[in-house]
mmCIF file of C-alpha atoms in Angstrom:
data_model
loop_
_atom_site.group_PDB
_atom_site.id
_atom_site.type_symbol
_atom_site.label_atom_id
_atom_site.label_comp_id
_atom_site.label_asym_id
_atom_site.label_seq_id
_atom_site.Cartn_x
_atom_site.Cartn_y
_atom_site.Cartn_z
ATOM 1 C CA UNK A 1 140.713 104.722 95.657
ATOM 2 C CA UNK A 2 143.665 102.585 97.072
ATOM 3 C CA UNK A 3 143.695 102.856 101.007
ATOM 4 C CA UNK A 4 146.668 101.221 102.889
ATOM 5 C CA UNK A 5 148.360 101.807 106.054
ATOM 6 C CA UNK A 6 152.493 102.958 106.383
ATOM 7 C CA UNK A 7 154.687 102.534 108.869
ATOM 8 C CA UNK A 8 156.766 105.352 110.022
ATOM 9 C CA UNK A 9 160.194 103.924 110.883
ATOM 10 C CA UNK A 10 160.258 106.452 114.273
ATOM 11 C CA UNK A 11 161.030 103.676 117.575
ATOM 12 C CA UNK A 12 159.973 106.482 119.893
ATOM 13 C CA UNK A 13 156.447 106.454 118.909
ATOM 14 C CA UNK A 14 156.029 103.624 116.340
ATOM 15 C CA UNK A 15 153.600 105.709 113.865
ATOM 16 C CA UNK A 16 151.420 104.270 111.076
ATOM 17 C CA UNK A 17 149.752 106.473 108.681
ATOM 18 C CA UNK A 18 146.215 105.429 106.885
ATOM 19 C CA UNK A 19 146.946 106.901 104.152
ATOM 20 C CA UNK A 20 143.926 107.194 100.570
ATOM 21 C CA UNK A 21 145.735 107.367 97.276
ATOM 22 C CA UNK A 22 143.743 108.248 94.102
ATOM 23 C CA UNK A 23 143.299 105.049 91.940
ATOM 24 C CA UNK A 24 143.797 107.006 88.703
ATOM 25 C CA UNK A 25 146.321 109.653 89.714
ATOM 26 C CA UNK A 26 148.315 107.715 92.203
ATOM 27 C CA UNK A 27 148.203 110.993 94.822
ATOM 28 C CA UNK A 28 147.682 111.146 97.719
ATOM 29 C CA UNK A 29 143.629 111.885 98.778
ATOM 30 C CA UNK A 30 143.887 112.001 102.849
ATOM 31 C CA UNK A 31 146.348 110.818 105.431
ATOM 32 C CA UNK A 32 145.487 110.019 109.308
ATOM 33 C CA UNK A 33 148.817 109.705 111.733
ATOM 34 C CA UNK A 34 148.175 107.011 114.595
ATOM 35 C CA UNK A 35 151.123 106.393 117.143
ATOM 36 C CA UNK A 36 151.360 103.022 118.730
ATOM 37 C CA UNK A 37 149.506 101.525 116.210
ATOM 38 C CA UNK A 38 149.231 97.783 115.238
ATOM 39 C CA UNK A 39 147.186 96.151 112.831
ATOM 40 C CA UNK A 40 145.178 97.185 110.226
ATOM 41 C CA UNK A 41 141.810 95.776 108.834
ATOM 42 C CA UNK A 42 139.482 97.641 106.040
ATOM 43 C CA UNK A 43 135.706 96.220 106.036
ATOM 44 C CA UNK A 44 132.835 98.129 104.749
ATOM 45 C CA UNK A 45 134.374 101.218 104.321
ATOM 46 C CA UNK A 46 136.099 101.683 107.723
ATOM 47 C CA UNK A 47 139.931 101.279 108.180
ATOM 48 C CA UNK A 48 140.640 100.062 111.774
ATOM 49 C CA UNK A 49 143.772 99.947 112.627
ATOM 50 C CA UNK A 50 144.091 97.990 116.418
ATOM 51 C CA UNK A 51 145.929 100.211 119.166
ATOM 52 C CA UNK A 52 146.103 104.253 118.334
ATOM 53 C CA UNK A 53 146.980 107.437 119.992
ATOM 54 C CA UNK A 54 146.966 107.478 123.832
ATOM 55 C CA UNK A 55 147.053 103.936 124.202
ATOM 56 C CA UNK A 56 143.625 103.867 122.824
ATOM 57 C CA UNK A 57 142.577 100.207 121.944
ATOM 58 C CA UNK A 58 141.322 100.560 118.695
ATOM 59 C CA UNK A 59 140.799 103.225 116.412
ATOM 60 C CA UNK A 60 138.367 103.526 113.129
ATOM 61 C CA UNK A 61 138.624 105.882 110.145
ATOM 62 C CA UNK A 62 136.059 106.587 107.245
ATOM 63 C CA UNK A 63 137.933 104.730 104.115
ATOM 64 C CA UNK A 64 136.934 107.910 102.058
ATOM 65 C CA UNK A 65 137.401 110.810 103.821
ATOM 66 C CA UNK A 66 140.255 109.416 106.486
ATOM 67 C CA UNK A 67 137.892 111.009 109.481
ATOM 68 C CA UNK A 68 137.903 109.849 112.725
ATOM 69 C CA UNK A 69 134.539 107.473 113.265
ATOM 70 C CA UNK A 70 135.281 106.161 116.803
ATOM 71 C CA UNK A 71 137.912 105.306 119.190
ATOM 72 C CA UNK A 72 137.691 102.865 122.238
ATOM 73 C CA UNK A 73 139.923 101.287 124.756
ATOM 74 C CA UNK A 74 138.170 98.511 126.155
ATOM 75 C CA UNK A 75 139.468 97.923 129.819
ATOM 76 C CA UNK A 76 141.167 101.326 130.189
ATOM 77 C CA UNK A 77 143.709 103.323 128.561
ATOM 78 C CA UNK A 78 147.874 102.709 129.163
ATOM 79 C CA UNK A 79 150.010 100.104 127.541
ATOM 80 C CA UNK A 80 148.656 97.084 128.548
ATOM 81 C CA UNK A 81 145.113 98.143 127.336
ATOM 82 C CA UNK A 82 146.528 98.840 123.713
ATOM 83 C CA UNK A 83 145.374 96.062 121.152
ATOM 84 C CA UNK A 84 147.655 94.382 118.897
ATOM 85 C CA UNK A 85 145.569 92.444 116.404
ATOM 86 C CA UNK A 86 142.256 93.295 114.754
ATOM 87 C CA UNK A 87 139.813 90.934 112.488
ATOM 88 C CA UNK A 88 136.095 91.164 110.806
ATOM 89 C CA UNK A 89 134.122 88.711 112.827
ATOM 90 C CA UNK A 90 130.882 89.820 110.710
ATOM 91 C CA UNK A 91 129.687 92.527 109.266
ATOM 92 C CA UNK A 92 128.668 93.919 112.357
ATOM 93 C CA UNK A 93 131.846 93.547 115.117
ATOM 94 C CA UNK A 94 135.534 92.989 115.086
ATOM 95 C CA UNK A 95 137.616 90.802 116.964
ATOM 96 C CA UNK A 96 140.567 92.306 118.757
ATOM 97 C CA UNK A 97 143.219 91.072 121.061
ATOM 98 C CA UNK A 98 144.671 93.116 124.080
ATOM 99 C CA UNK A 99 148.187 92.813 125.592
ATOM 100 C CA UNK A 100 147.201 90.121 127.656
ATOM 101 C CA UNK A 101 145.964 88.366 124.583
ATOM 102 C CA UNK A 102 142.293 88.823 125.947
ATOM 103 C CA UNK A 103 139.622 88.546 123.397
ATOM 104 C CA UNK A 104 137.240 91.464 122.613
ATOM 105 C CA UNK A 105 134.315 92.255 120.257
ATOM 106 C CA UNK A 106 134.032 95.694 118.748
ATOM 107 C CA UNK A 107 130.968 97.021 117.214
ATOM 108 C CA UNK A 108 132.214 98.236 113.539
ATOM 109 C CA UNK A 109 129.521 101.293 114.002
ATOM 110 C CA UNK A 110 130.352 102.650 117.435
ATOM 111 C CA UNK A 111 133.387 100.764 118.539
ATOM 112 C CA UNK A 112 131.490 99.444 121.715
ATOM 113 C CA UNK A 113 133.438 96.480 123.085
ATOM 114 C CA UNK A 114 132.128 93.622 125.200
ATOM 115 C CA UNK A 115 135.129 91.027 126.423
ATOM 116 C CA UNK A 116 135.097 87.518 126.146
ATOM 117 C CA UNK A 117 135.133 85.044 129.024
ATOM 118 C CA UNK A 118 138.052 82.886 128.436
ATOM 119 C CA UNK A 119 138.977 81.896 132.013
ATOM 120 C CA UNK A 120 142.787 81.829 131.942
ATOM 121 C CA UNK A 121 143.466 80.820 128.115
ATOM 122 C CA UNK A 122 145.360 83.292 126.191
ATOM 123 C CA UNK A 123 144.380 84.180 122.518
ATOM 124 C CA UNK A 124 147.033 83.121 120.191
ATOM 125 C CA UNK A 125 146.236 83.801 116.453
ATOM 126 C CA UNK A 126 142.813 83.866 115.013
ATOM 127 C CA UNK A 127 142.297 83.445 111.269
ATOM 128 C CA UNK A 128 138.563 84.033 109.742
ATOM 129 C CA UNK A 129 136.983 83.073 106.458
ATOM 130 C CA UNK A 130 133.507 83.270 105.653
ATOM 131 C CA UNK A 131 132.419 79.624 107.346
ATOM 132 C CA UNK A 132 134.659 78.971 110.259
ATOM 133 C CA UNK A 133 137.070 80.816 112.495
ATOM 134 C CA UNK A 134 140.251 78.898 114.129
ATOM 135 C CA UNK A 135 141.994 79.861 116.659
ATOM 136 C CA UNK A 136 145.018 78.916 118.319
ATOM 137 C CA UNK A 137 144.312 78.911 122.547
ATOM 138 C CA UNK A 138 147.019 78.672 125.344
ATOM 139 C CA UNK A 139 146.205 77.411 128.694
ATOM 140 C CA UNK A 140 149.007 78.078 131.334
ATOM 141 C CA UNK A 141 149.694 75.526 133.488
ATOM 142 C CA UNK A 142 152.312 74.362 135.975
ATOM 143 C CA UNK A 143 154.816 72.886 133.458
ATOM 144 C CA UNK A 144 154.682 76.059 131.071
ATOM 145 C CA UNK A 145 152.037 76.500 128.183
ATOM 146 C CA UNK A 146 149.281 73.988 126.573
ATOM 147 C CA UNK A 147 149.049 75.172 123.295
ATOM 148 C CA UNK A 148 145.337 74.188 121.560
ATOM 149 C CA UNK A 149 143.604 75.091 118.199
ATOM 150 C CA UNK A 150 139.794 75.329 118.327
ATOM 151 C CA UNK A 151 137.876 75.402 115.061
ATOM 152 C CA UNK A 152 134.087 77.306 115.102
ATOM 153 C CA UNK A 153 132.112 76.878 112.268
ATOM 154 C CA UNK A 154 129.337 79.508 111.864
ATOM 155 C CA UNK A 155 125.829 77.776 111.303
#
């Protein structure tokens, strides 16, 4: 089974669809509409795709059947609660971003989130592999932004 995630070219409600196509066949085995979606990550047979209906922060889907697992808007629903960005930290949680560029970890299972205490940095771009995670921090300050890129290597 293929499973992949399609944008809907509608402005008014910027839809994806996680959509299952059969490997073999090429047809089409479930599709899930999400408005105000962003991105999409597949781990461990989950598809997440990072903001959802509502303004709900995140939303998960079982990979096989296209059901809804969990939804969760860490912080509150609206808008600015919506999450633009979603990556595997482990097996176990996912990393997403909110408007603000807040970090959050998301259980994979339940979709529990607990923020992370940055002070006043802003999240820029995270990109994971299986050792180390970098990540590109902004601190505002009185002249405009000080861009930074901290590396974390897991032990």
């Amino acid at each position: 089974m293929l499973v992949s995630v399609l944008e809907e070219h509608d402005a008014e409600t910027a839809e994806r669809r996680g959509v299952a196509l059969d490997a073999a066949t090429g047809g089409e085995v479930w599709s899930h509409s999400v408005a105000h979606a962003g991105e999409a990550t597949l781990h461990n047979g989950r598809l997440v795709l990072a903001g959802g209906d509502d303004w709900k922060g995140s939303v998960a889907l079982d990979a096989r059947t296209g059901a809804l697992q969990w939804e969760e808007s860490p912080g509150g629903d609206g808008p600015e609660f919506d999450m633009s960005t979603a990556e595997v930290l482990d097996d176990d949680s996912l990393l997403v971003l909110d408007r603000d560029r807040a970090p959050w970890a998301l259980s994979l299972d339940t979709g529990e989130a607990e923020r992370y205490d940055v002070e006043e940095r802003r999240i820029g771009s995270v990109q994971l592999s299986a050792d180390l995670a970098v990540v590109r921090v902004e601190t505002p300050t009185e002249s405009g932004v000080d861009p930074m890129t901290l590396v974390f290597a897991r032990p």
